[in-house]
Structure formats: structure tokens, C-alpha cells
PDB file of C-alpha atoms in Angstrom:
ATOM      1  CA  MET E 377     -11.710   9.912 -40.312  1.00  0.00           C
ATOM      2  CA  THR E 378     -13.477  11.345 -37.359  1.00  0.00           C
ATOM      3  CA  LYS E 379     -12.477   9.943 -33.654  1.00  0.00           C
ATOM      4  CA  ARG E 380     -14.628   7.609 -32.472  1.00  0.00           C
ATOM      5  CA  SER E 381     -15.506   7.223 -28.197  1.00  0.00           C
ATOM      6  CA  TYR E 382     -16.173   4.260 -26.625  1.00  0.00           C
ATOM      7  CA  TYR E 383     -17.570   4.247 -23.126  1.00  0.00           C
ATOM      8  CA  THR E 384     -16.274   1.839 -20.418  1.00  0.00           C
ATOM      9  CA  PRO E 385     -17.075   0.682 -16.854  1.00  0.00           C
ATOM     10  CA  GLN E 386     -15.383   2.050 -14.075  1.00  0.00           C
ATOM     11  CA  GLY E 387     -16.046   0.593 -11.493  1.00  0.00           C
ATOM     12  CA  GLY E 388     -15.204   1.740  -7.867  1.00  0.00           C
ATOM     13  CA  LEU E 389     -18.269   2.587  -5.218  1.00  0.00           C
ATOM     14  CA  PRO E 390     -20.835   4.592  -5.191  1.00  0.00           C
ATOM     15  CA  PRO E 391     -20.532   7.467  -2.345  1.00  0.00           C
ATOM     16  CA  GLN E 392     -22.769   6.445   0.718  1.00  0.00           C
ATOM     17  CA  THR E 393     -24.084  10.110   0.251  1.00  0.00           C
ATOM     18  CA  GLN E 394     -25.016   9.380  -3.183  1.00  0.00           C
ATOM     19  CA  LEU E 395     -29.212   9.264  -4.197  1.00  0.00           C
ATOM     20  CA  LEU E 396     -30.943   5.450  -4.536  1.00  0.00           C
ATOM     21  CA  THR E 397     -32.663   6.949  -7.053  1.00  0.00           C
ATOM     22  CA  GLY E 398     -31.414   4.989 -10.297  1.00  0.00           C
ATOM     23  CA  ARG E 399     -32.736   4.579 -13.500  1.00  0.00           C
ATOM     24  CA  ALA E 400     -32.485   0.518 -13.982  1.00  0.00           C
ATOM     25  CA  VAL E 401     -35.847  -1.145 -14.997  1.00  0.00           C
ATOM     26  CA  PHE E 402     -36.500  -5.064 -15.442  1.00  0.00           C
ATOM     27  CA  THR E 403     -39.472  -5.788 -17.641  1.00  0.00           C
ATOM     28  CA  GLU E 404     -41.234  -8.668 -19.335  1.00  0.00           C
ATOM     29  CA  ALA E 405     -40.059  -7.075 -22.667  1.00  0.00           C
ATOM     30  CA  TYR E 406     -36.947  -5.398 -22.202  1.00  0.00           C
ATOM     31  CA  ALA E 407     -34.456  -4.196 -19.517  1.00  0.00           C
ATOM     32  CA  VAL E 408     -32.316  -1.338 -19.276  1.00  0.00           C
ATOM     33  CA  ILE E 409     -29.004  -1.534 -16.968  1.00  0.00           C
ATOM     34  CA  PRO E 410     -27.514   1.825 -16.316  1.00  0.00           C
ATOM     35  CA  ARG E 411     -23.468   2.448 -16.743  1.00  0.00           C
ATOM     36  CA  GLY E 412     -24.016   3.415 -13.009  1.00  0.00           C
ATOM     37  CA  THR E 413     -25.076   0.209 -11.818  1.00  0.00           C
ATOM     38  CA  MET E 414     -21.675  -1.308 -12.590  1.00  0.00           C
ATOM     39  CA  SER E 415     -18.970  -0.819  -9.829  1.00  0.00           C
ATOM     40  CA  ASP E 416     -16.731  -3.000  -8.555  1.00  0.00           C
ATOM     41  CA  ILE E 417     -19.074  -5.231  -6.092  1.00  0.00           C
ATOM     42  CA  VAL E 418     -21.263  -6.314  -9.330  1.00  0.00           C
ATOM     43  CA  THR E 419     -18.605  -8.162 -11.346  1.00  0.00           C
ATOM     44  CA  SER E 420     -17.734 -11.976 -12.072  1.00  0.00           C
ATOM     45  CA  TYR E 421     -14.627 -14.028 -12.055  1.00  0.00           C
ATOM     46  CA  LEU E 422     -14.785 -16.613 -14.321  1.00  0.00           C
ATOM     47  CA  PRO E 423     -12.543 -20.348 -14.432  1.00  0.00           C
ATOM     48  CA  PHE E 424      -9.451 -20.321 -16.281  1.00  0.00           C
ATOM     49  CA  TRP E 425      -8.503 -16.458 -16.606  1.00  0.00           C
ATOM     50  CA  ASP E 426      -5.813 -14.762 -14.713  1.00  0.00           C
ATOM     51  CA  LYS E 427      -6.124 -10.829 -13.607  1.00  0.00           C
ATOM     52  CA  ALA E 428      -9.713 -10.526 -15.307  1.00  0.00           C
ATOM     53  CA  ARG E 429     -13.066  -9.901 -14.091  1.00  0.00           C
ATOM     54  CA  PHE E 430     -16.011  -9.523 -15.729  1.00  0.00           C
ATOM     55  CA  TRP E 431     -19.455  -7.230 -15.570  1.00  0.00           C
ATOM     56  CA  VAL E 432     -21.895 -10.127 -16.937  1.00  0.00           C
ATOM     57  CA  LEU E 433     -24.663  -7.634 -18.851  1.00  0.00           C
ATOM     58  CA  ALA E 434     -27.002 -10.323 -20.152  1.00  0.00           C
ATOM     59  CA  ARG E 435     -27.479 -14.206 -19.649  1.00  0.00           C
ATOM     60  CA  PRO E 436     -29.891 -17.044 -20.457  1.00  0.00           C
ATOM     61  CA  LEU E 437     -32.824 -16.677 -18.038  1.00  0.00           C
ATOM     62  CA  SER E 438     -36.313 -17.389 -17.718  1.00  0.00           C
ATOM     63  CA  GLY E 439     -38.085 -13.752 -18.906  1.00  0.00           C
ATOM     64  CA  PHE E 440     -34.595 -12.505 -19.978  1.00  0.00           C
ATOM     65  CA  ALA E 441     -31.682 -13.028 -22.649  1.00  0.00           C
ATOM     66  CA  GLU E 442     -33.194 -16.549 -24.760  1.00  0.00           C
ATOM     67  CA  THR E 443     -30.496 -16.315 -27.006  1.00  0.00           C
ATOM     68  CA  PHE E 444     -26.767 -14.824 -26.049  1.00  0.00           C
ATOM     69  CA  SER E 445     -24.835 -13.933 -23.005  1.00  0.00           C
ATOM     70  CA  GLN E 446     -22.438 -11.012 -23.548  1.00  0.00           C
ATOM     71  CA  TYR E 447     -19.445  -9.790 -20.678  1.00  0.00           C
ATOM     72  CA  ILE E 448     -17.706  -6.442 -20.311  1.00  0.00           C
ATOM     73  CA  ALA E 449     -14.354  -7.668 -19.894  1.00  0.00           C
ATOM     74  CA  GLU E 450     -11.550  -5.979 -17.658  1.00  0.00           C
ATOM     75  CA  VAL E 451      -7.833  -7.567 -18.104  1.00  0.00           C
ATOM     76  CA  GLN E 452      -5.082  -5.833 -16.154  1.00  0.00           C
ATOM     77  CA  PRO E 453      -1.523  -6.308 -17.862  1.00  0.00           C
ATOM     78  CA  GLY E 454      -0.191  -9.659 -18.176  1.00  0.00           C
ATOM     79  CA  GLY E 455      -3.610 -11.375 -17.660  1.00  0.00           C
ATOM     80  CA  GLY E 456      -5.492 -13.450 -19.942  1.00  0.00           C
ATOM     81  CA  SER E 457      -6.714 -17.062 -20.370  1.00  0.00           C
ATOM     82  CA  ASP E 458      -4.820 -19.602 -21.953  1.00  0.00           C
ATOM     83  CA  GLN E 459      -8.549 -21.483 -22.041  1.00  0.00           C
ATOM     84  CA  PRO E 460     -11.018 -18.810 -22.328  1.00  0.00           C
ATOM     85  CA  GLU E 461     -14.633 -20.919 -23.119  1.00  0.00           C
ATOM     86  CA  THR E 462     -15.701 -23.867 -20.682  1.00  0.00           C
ATOM     87  CA  GLU E 463     -18.856 -24.742 -22.938  1.00  0.00           C
ATOM     88  CA  GLN E 464     -19.150 -26.875 -26.266  1.00  0.00           C
ATOM     89  CA  GLY E 465     -20.525 -25.412 -28.992  1.00  0.00           C
ATOM     90  CA  VAL E 466     -20.298 -22.202 -28.467  1.00  0.00           C
ATOM     91  CA  GLU E 467     -19.323 -19.255 -30.716  1.00  0.00           C
ATOM     92  CA  ALA E 468     -17.809 -15.720 -29.859  1.00  0.00           C
ATOM     93  CA  ALA E 469     -17.818 -12.305 -30.618  1.00  0.00           C
ATOM     94  CA  LEU E 470     -15.330  -9.725 -29.769  1.00  0.00           C
ATOM     95  CA  PHE E 471     -15.204  -5.926 -29.412  1.00  0.00           C
ATOM     96  CA  VAL E 472     -12.239  -4.067 -27.735  1.00  0.00           C
ATOM     97  CA  VAL E 473     -13.185  -0.472 -26.184  1.00  0.00           C
ATOM     98  CA  GLU E 474     -10.440   0.291 -24.529  1.00  0.00           C
ATOM     99  CA  GLY E 475      -6.795  -0.951 -24.123  1.00  0.00           C
ATOM    100  CA  ALA E 476      -5.188  -3.206 -26.745  1.00  0.00           C
ATOM    101  CA  LEU E 477      -4.658  -6.988 -26.507  1.00  0.00           C
ATOM    102  CA  ARG E 478      -3.535  -9.963 -28.568  1.00  0.00           C
ATOM    103  CA  LEU E 479      -5.571 -12.687 -29.710  1.00  0.00           C
ATOM    104  CA  THR E 480      -4.455 -15.909 -31.415  1.00  0.00           C
ATOM    105  CA  VAL E 481      -7.161 -18.305 -32.742  1.00  0.00           C
ATOM    106  CA  ASP E 482      -6.239 -21.301 -34.385  1.00  0.00           C
ATOM    107  CA  GLY E 483      -2.630 -20.677 -34.393  1.00  0.00           C
ATOM    108  CA  GLN E 484      -2.545 -17.758 -35.165  1.00  0.00           C
ATOM    109  CA  ALA E 485      -1.337 -14.548 -33.580  1.00  0.00           C
ATOM    110  CA  HIS E 486      -3.684 -11.065 -33.861  1.00  0.00           C
ATOM    111  CA  GLU E 487      -3.031  -8.084 -32.110  1.00  0.00           C
ATOM    112  CA  MET E 488      -6.414  -5.666 -31.747  1.00  0.00           C
ATOM    113  CA  THR E 489      -6.879  -2.030 -30.684  1.00  0.00           C
ATOM    114  CA  GLU E 490     -10.087   0.002 -29.787  1.00  0.00           C
ATOM    115  CA  GLY E 491     -12.652  -0.603 -32.320  1.00  0.00           C
ATOM    116  CA  GLY E 492     -11.205  -4.159 -32.429  1.00  0.00           C
ATOM    117  CA  PHE E 493     -13.841  -6.789 -33.638  1.00  0.00           C
ATOM    118  CA  ALA E 494     -13.330 -10.693 -33.392  1.00  0.00           C
ATOM    119  CA  TYR E 495     -15.329 -13.864 -34.535  1.00  0.00           C
ATOM    120  CA  ILE E 496     -14.643 -16.649 -33.177  1.00  0.00           C
ATOM    121  CA  PRO E 497     -16.305 -19.869 -35.093  1.00  0.00           C
ATOM    122  CA  PRO E 498     -17.708 -22.702 -32.197  1.00  0.00           C
ATOM    123  CA  GLY E 499     -15.133 -25.537 -31.613  1.00  0.00           C
ATOM    124  CA  THR E 500     -11.779 -23.261 -32.690  1.00  0.00           C
ATOM    125  CA  PRO E 501      -9.248 -22.730 -30.101  1.00  0.00           C
ATOM    126  CA  TRP E 502      -8.634 -19.405 -28.940  1.00  0.00           C
ATOM    127  CA  THR E 503      -6.274 -17.583 -26.519  1.00  0.00           C
ATOM    128  CA  LEU E 504      -6.015 -13.784 -25.243  1.00  0.00           C
ATOM    129  CA  ARG E 505      -3.855 -11.591 -22.971  1.00  0.00           C
ATOM    130  CA  ASN E 506      -3.093  -8.620 -22.468  1.00  0.00           C
ATOM    131  CA  THR E 507       0.716  -8.008 -23.034  1.00  0.00           C
ATOM    132  CA  GLY E 508       0.521  -4.159 -23.004  1.00  0.00           C
ATOM    133  CA  ASP E 509       1.167  -2.431 -19.522  1.00  0.00           C
ATOM    134  CA  THR E 510      -2.747  -0.389 -19.125  1.00  0.00           C
ATOM    135  CA  ALA E 511      -5.445  -2.207 -18.676  1.00  0.00           C
ATOM    136  CA  VAL E 512      -7.814  -3.863 -21.878  1.00  0.00           C
ATOM    137  CA  LYS E 513     -11.600  -3.834 -21.396  1.00  0.00           C
ATOM    138  CA  PHE E 514     -13.551  -5.696 -24.416  1.00  0.00           C
ATOM    139  CA  HIS E 515     -17.410  -6.934 -24.858  1.00  0.00           C
ATOM    140  CA  TRP E 516     -17.694 -10.694 -25.253  1.00  0.00           C
ATOM    141  CA  LEU E 517     -20.386 -11.909 -26.340  1.00  0.00           C
ATOM    142  CA  ARG E 518     -21.311 -15.817 -26.341  1.00  0.00           C
ATOM    143  CA  LYS E 519     -24.193 -18.140 -28.513  1.00  0.00           C
ATOM    144  CA  ALA E 520     -24.739 -21.712 -29.201  1.00  0.00           C
ATOM    145  CA  TYR E 521     -24.290 -21.998 -32.412  1.00  0.00           C
ATOM    146  CA  GLN E 522     -27.138 -23.265 -34.149  1.00  0.00           C
ATOM    147  CA  ALA E 523     -26.082 -25.333 -36.837  1.00  0.00           C
ATOM    148  CA  VAL E 524     -27.495 -26.729 -40.047  1.00  0.00           C
ATOM    149  CA  SER E 525     -27.118 -29.253 -42.618  1.00  0.00           C
ATOM    150  CA  GLY E 526     -25.610 -28.450 -45.681  1.00  0.00           C
ATOM    151  CA  LEU E 527     -24.171 -24.826 -44.001  1.00  0.00           C
ATOM    152  CA  ASP E 528     -20.217 -25.106 -42.770  1.00  0.00           C
ATOM    153  CA  HIS E 529     -18.976 -22.875 -40.166  1.00  0.00           C
ATOM    154  CA  PRO E 530     -18.433 -19.309 -41.020  1.00  0.00           C
ATOM    155  CA  PRO E 531     -14.600 -18.243 -40.701  1.00  0.00           C
ATOM    156  CA  VAL E 532     -12.803 -16.677 -37.995  1.00  0.00           C
ATOM    157  CA  MET E 533     -12.837 -13.110 -39.065  1.00  0.00           C
ATOM    158  CA  VAL E 534     -10.782 -10.179 -37.268  1.00  0.00           C
ATOM    159  CA  VAL E 535     -11.506  -6.415 -38.430  1.00  0.00           C
ATOM    160  CA  ASN E 536     -11.331  -2.963 -36.689  1.00  0.00           C
ATOM    161  CA  GLU E 537     -14.827  -0.646 -37.252  1.00  0.00           C
ATOM    162  CA  ASN E 538     -12.448   2.269 -38.631  1.00  0.00           C
ATOM    163  CA  ASP E 539     -11.895   0.473 -41.466  1.00  0.00           C
ATOM    164  CA  ILE E 540     -15.635  -0.846 -42.031  1.00  0.00           C
ATOM    165  CA  ALA E 541     -17.295   1.792 -44.506  1.00  0.00           C
ATOM    166  CA  PRO E 542     -21.024   2.359 -42.428  1.00  0.00           C
ATOM    167  CA  VAL E 543     -24.265   1.387 -44.552  1.00  0.00           C
ATOM    168  CA  PRO E 544     -26.580   4.106 -44.770  1.00  0.00           C
ATOM    169  CA  MET E 545     -30.076   3.292 -43.722  1.00  0.00           C
ATOM    170  CA  PRO E 546     -32.566   4.243 -47.337  1.00  0.00           C
ATOM    171  CA  ASP E 547     -33.957   7.465 -47.395  1.00  0.00           C
ATOM    172  CA  THR E 548     -31.897   9.542 -43.870  1.00  0.00           C
ATOM    173  CA  ASP E 549     -29.143  10.794 -45.860  1.00  0.00           C
ATOM    174  CA  GLY E 550     -26.613   9.215 -43.466  1.00  0.00           C
ATOM    175  CA  GLY E 551     -28.407  10.238 -40.228  1.00  0.00           C
ATOM    176  CA  TRP E 552     -28.716   6.090 -39.770  1.00  0.00           C
ATOM    177  CA  ALA E 553     -26.094   4.051 -40.217  1.00  0.00           C
ATOM    178  CA  THR E 554     -24.844   1.027 -39.969  1.00  0.00           C
ATOM    179  CA  THR E 555     -21.303  -0.917 -39.449  1.00  0.00           C
ATOM    180  CA  ARG E 556     -21.843  -4.171 -40.265  1.00  0.00           C
ATOM    181  CA  PHE E 557     -19.158  -6.953 -39.403  1.00  0.00           C
ATOM    182  CA  MET E 558     -21.158  -9.400 -40.444  1.00  0.00           C
ATOM    183  CA  ASP E 559     -22.160 -10.160 -43.971  1.00  0.00           C
ATOM    184  CA  PRO E 560     -25.665  -9.921 -44.222  1.00  0.00           C
ATOM    185  CA  ALA E 561     -26.028 -12.538 -47.168  1.00  0.00           C
ATOM    186  CA  ASP E 562     -23.795 -14.801 -45.318  1.00  0.00           C
ATOM    187  CA  LEU E 563     -26.169 -17.259 -44.039  1.00  0.00           C
ATOM    188  CA  ARG E 564     -24.057 -19.449 -41.980  1.00  0.00           C
ATOM    189  CA  HIS E 565     -24.258 -17.063 -39.611  1.00  0.00           C
ATOM    190  CA  ASP E 566     -26.473 -17.513 -36.791  1.00  0.00           C
ATOM    191  CA  MET E 567     -25.847 -14.023 -35.525  1.00  0.00           C
ATOM    192  CA  HIS E 568     -24.958 -10.292 -36.852  1.00  0.00           C
ATOM    193  CA  ILE E 569     -22.997  -7.818 -33.950  1.00  0.00           C
ATOM    194  CA  THR E 570     -23.131  -4.434 -35.771  1.00  0.00           C
ATOM    195  CA  VAL E 571     -22.402  -0.811 -34.922  1.00  0.00           C
ATOM    196  CA  VAL E 572     -25.592   1.654 -35.331  1.00  0.00           C
ATOM    197  CA  THR E 573     -24.879   5.093 -35.478  1.00  0.00           C
ATOM    198  CA  PHE E 574     -27.618   8.144 -35.499  1.00  0.00           C
ATOM    199  CA  GLN E 575     -26.327  11.110 -35.876  1.00  0.00           C
ATOM    200  CA  PRO E 576     -27.788  14.509 -34.100  1.00  0.00           C
ATOM    201  CA  GLY E 577     -31.344  14.339 -34.531  1.00  0.00           C
ATOM    202  CA  ALA E 578     -31.773  11.269 -36.343  1.00  0.00           C
ATOM    203  CA  VAL E 579     -34.753   8.927 -35.383  1.00  0.00           C
ATOM    204  CA  ILE E 580     -36.018   5.397 -36.093  1.00  0.00           C
ATOM    205  CA  PRO E 581     -39.346   6.601 -37.412  1.00  0.00           C
ATOM    206  CA  PHE E 582     -41.506   3.991 -36.280  1.00  0.00           C
ATOM    207  CA  ALA E 583     -42.151   1.518 -33.967  1.00  0.00           C
ATOM    208  CA  GLU E 584     -39.530  -1.476 -35.264  1.00  0.00           C
ATOM    209  CA  THR E 585     -41.672  -4.793 -33.754  1.00  0.00           C
ATOM    210  CA  HIS E 586     -39.389  -8.292 -34.868  1.00  0.00           C
ATOM    211  CA  VAL E 587     -38.398 -11.682 -33.704  1.00  0.00           C
ATOM    212  CA  MET E 588     -35.021 -10.698 -33.565  1.00  0.00           C
ATOM    213  CA  GLU E 589     -34.203 -10.761 -29.713  1.00  0.00           C
ATOM    214  CA  HIS E 590     -31.622  -7.636 -29.526  1.00  0.00           C
ATOM    215  CA  GLY E 591     -28.591  -6.662 -26.590  1.00  0.00           C
ATOM    216  CA  LEU E 592     -27.776  -2.953 -27.235  1.00  0.00           C
ATOM    217  CA  TYR E 593     -24.591  -1.179 -25.558  1.00  0.00           C
ATOM    218  CA  VAL E 594     -24.357   2.480 -25.690  1.00  0.00           C
ATOM    219  CA  LEU E 595     -21.009   3.135 -26.814  1.00  0.00           C
ATOM    220  CA  GLU E 596     -21.091   7.129 -27.302  1.00  0.00           C
ATOM    221  CA  GLY E 597     -23.774  10.099 -27.097  1.00  0.00           C
ATOM    222  CA  LYS E 598     -27.542   9.913 -25.410  1.00  0.00           C
ATOM    223  CA  ALA E 599     -31.157   9.149 -26.842  1.00  0.00           C
ATOM    224  CA  VAL E 600     -34.657   9.294 -26.078  1.00  0.00           C
ATOM    225  CA  TYR E 601     -35.422   5.694 -26.671  1.00  0.00           C
ATOM    226  CA  ARG E 602     -38.696   3.804 -27.132  1.00  0.00           C
ATOM    227  CA  LEU E 603     -39.482   0.162 -25.493  1.00  0.00           C
ATOM    228  CA  ASN E 604     -42.486  -1.231 -25.466  1.00  0.00           C
ATOM    229  CA  GLN E 605     -44.885   1.257 -24.414  1.00  0.00           C
ATOM    230  CA  ASP E 606     -41.684   3.607 -22.127  1.00  0.00           C
ATOM    231  CA  TRP E 607     -39.848   6.054 -23.827  1.00  0.00           C
ATOM    232  CA  VAL E 608     -36.091   5.944 -21.530  1.00  0.00           C
ATOM    233  CA  GLU E 609     -33.333   8.386 -21.265  1.00  0.00           C
ATOM    234  CA  VAL E 610     -29.863   6.252 -21.826  1.00  0.00           C
ATOM    235  CA  GLU E 611     -25.912   7.423 -22.507  1.00  0.00           C
ATOM    236  CA  ALA E 612     -22.531   5.974 -22.807  1.00  0.00           C
ATOM    237  CA  GLY E 613     -22.649   2.861 -21.297  1.00  0.00           C
ATOM    238  CA  ASP E 614     -25.909   1.598 -20.683  1.00  0.00           C
ATOM    239  CA  PHE E 615     -27.112  -1.543 -21.576  1.00  0.00           C
ATOM    240  CA  MET E 616     -30.792  -2.755 -23.245  1.00  0.00           C
ATOM    241  CA  TRP E 617     -31.803  -5.720 -23.790  1.00  0.00           C
ATOM    242  CA  LEU E 618     -34.524  -5.941 -25.817  1.00  0.00           C
ATOM    243  CA  ARG E 619     -37.343  -9.134 -26.155  1.00  0.00           C
ATOM    244  CA  ALA E 620     -38.059 -10.394 -29.098  1.00  0.00           C
ATOM    245  CA  PHE E 621     -41.035  -8.429 -30.566  1.00  0.00           C
ATOM    246  CA  CYS E 622     -40.486  -6.050 -28.447  1.00  0.00           C
ATOM    247  CA  PRO E 623     -41.251  -2.749 -30.110  1.00  0.00           C
ATOM    248  CA  GLN E 624     -38.325  -0.513 -30.325  1.00  0.00           C
ATOM    249  CA  ALA E 625     -37.839   3.107 -31.364  1.00  0.00           C
ATOM    250  CA  CYS E 626     -35.349   6.318 -30.580  1.00  0.00           C
ATOM    251  CA  TYR E 627     -34.364  10.052 -30.970  1.00  0.00           C
ATOM    252  CA  ALA E 628     -30.870  10.938 -30.952  1.00  0.00           C
ATOM    253  CA  GLY E 629     -30.368  13.731 -28.946  1.00  0.00           C
ATOM    254  CA  GLY E 630     -27.579  15.373 -29.781  1.00  0.00           C
ATOM    255  CA  PRO E 631     -24.666  17.137 -29.113  1.00  0.00           C
ATOM    256  CA  GLY E 632     -22.820  14.688 -30.761  1.00  0.00           C
ATOM    257  CA  PRO E 633     -23.785  10.696 -32.626  1.00  0.00           C
ATOM    258  CA  PHE E 634     -25.317   8.397 -30.744  1.00  0.00           C
ATOM    259  CA  ARG E 635     -23.372   4.851 -31.040  1.00  0.00           C
ATOM    260  CA  TYR E 636     -24.726   1.838 -29.802  1.00  0.00           C
ATOM    261  CA  LEU E 637     -22.951  -2.217 -30.513  1.00  0.00           C
ATOM    262  CA  LEU E 638     -25.596  -4.365 -31.881  1.00  0.00           C
ATOM    263  CA  TYR E 639     -26.386  -7.790 -31.296  1.00  0.00           C
ATOM    264  CA  LYS E 640     -29.141  -9.926 -32.646  1.00  0.00           C
ATOM    265  CA  ASP E 641     -30.141 -13.658 -33.397  1.00  0.00           C
ATOM    266  CA  VAL E 642     -30.701 -14.297 -37.276  1.00  0.00           C
ATOM    267  CA  ASN E 643     -31.032 -16.556 -40.492  1.00  0.00           C
ATOM    268  CA  ARG E 644     -32.462 -19.386 -38.616  1.00  0.00           C
ATOM    269  CA  HIS E 645     -36.025 -21.018 -38.336  1.00  0.00           C
ATOM    270  CA  MET E 646     -37.821 -20.846 -35.236  1.00  0.00           C
ATOM    271  CA  ALA E 647     -37.756 -23.919 -33.430  1.00  0.00           C
ATOM    272  CA  LEU E 648     -40.776 -25.515 -32.454  1.00  0.00           C
TER     273      LEU E 648
END
């Protein structure tokens, strides 16, 4: 199996000699947060977390993310939390990109390594601890769960993307494929988290325009991405937010695969 790569923020602070010009963009339809902006001075600390800091990539905000928040967490050895979530009715998804951790959900412990994914339903107690001797980094996506009468909450899920066969998109000969953590037919889920992979030269061959809001974190490679009316270059470590109905497309630049972690809201009526 091909070894997969997972870019993580390196922290630190740019030298005073570095040019100020960067690729950060924030518009009404989309945002691009380049990896170079994720320095030490933009991290946040959260209640009941030990030896941990967080890069906040997206949060519900007027003119920005409406349905989710997304962090990259860095937890030092011995660190973690016995009370990670402080709000009611919030579901969580974790995706490990560096190191290893122990996740305990409803009293059951799970050892997670790079590529590990966990879904935690709302109201489910969980704890997290770095039991190793190096830092662990992971994405933490949070969403207020949209309950529907007659539908149960989704179950706890702990898997690894390396054990899931990517599903090729139709008529792409495998050049464009999706690793799906949630079953698309399971309407208990109100969000999908996937890893999307483009082989060098593969494309989204039309301007996708749809109701789902997106958060995209580039795990590996580079591409030219269409966002609304603009074409922007993105690389491993960049984060993109796309408002609902923002047109999107891309060309994968090579020389290796272009891969990103994708969030979207699904399976619910439009609130009126």
C-alpha cells in the first residue's frame, strides 16, 4: 500500500526578514488560510485541556462558517482532557495526522494513530490522552447535531482511513476518489467527513455548485483550486472554507497525489 502523507502545522514564528506578502484570502464566498499563517501566536487554549493548544481553522460566524467549527489540536506527552466538550448537543469527529493517542468513548479505550478517524455522537462522554513520548496532532470537527424525530443518533465509530478502500468517482479511471468514513445512505448522519484524493493531472471537470458548506484541509500535494470566480494555488497545510453554493473546481498539480480532508453538512431539510 502506498504510504500516505499528512501535513501538520509546524508552529514557530517567521523571521523578521520574511516578506509580508502571503496567500491568505477572506471573501464573502470563501476563505483560504495558508499553512504559513499557522504560527505560535495564533493558537488558542481551551478549558479542561492539559498541555494542549489549538489552531482554529473555522468557527460559526456571520459571513463565515455557519454549520461547524474545526481545530487542529497539538497535545504534548501526558496531555489531553477528561472533559473535552463543554457544550450540550455537540457531535465530534477526530482525524489523527501525527503521532498517536488514546481515545476513550463511553468507557471503551481506542488506540489511534495517523489516519485514524473517530465519530462521537452528541451526549456521549469521551476523554483523550497522549500516552506517547512525542506530540500528537489531530483535527477536531464540532457540529451542533440536528436531531430528527424518528431517527436515532449515529453510533460511535473508530476506524483508520488506511483500512478503507477509496471509492472512484464515475468515469475518472480512479484519478478522483473518495475515502468515506460515513455511509452516504445512513440518514442518521447530518455531516460527512471524507478524504478526497486526486492523482496528478486529475480534475473536477465542472464548477460544482451545491447547498453543502465545505471545509477543506489539504493533507498532501498541491493544486490550482477554483473558488467562486478565482483560481488560487493551494498546497499541503492550507485550509479552505467554501460557503454554500460557492462554485468550486480544481486541477491537481502533481507530482504526487493531491489529498484533502473534507467536511460537508448533509441529509437535513433547509431551516426556514
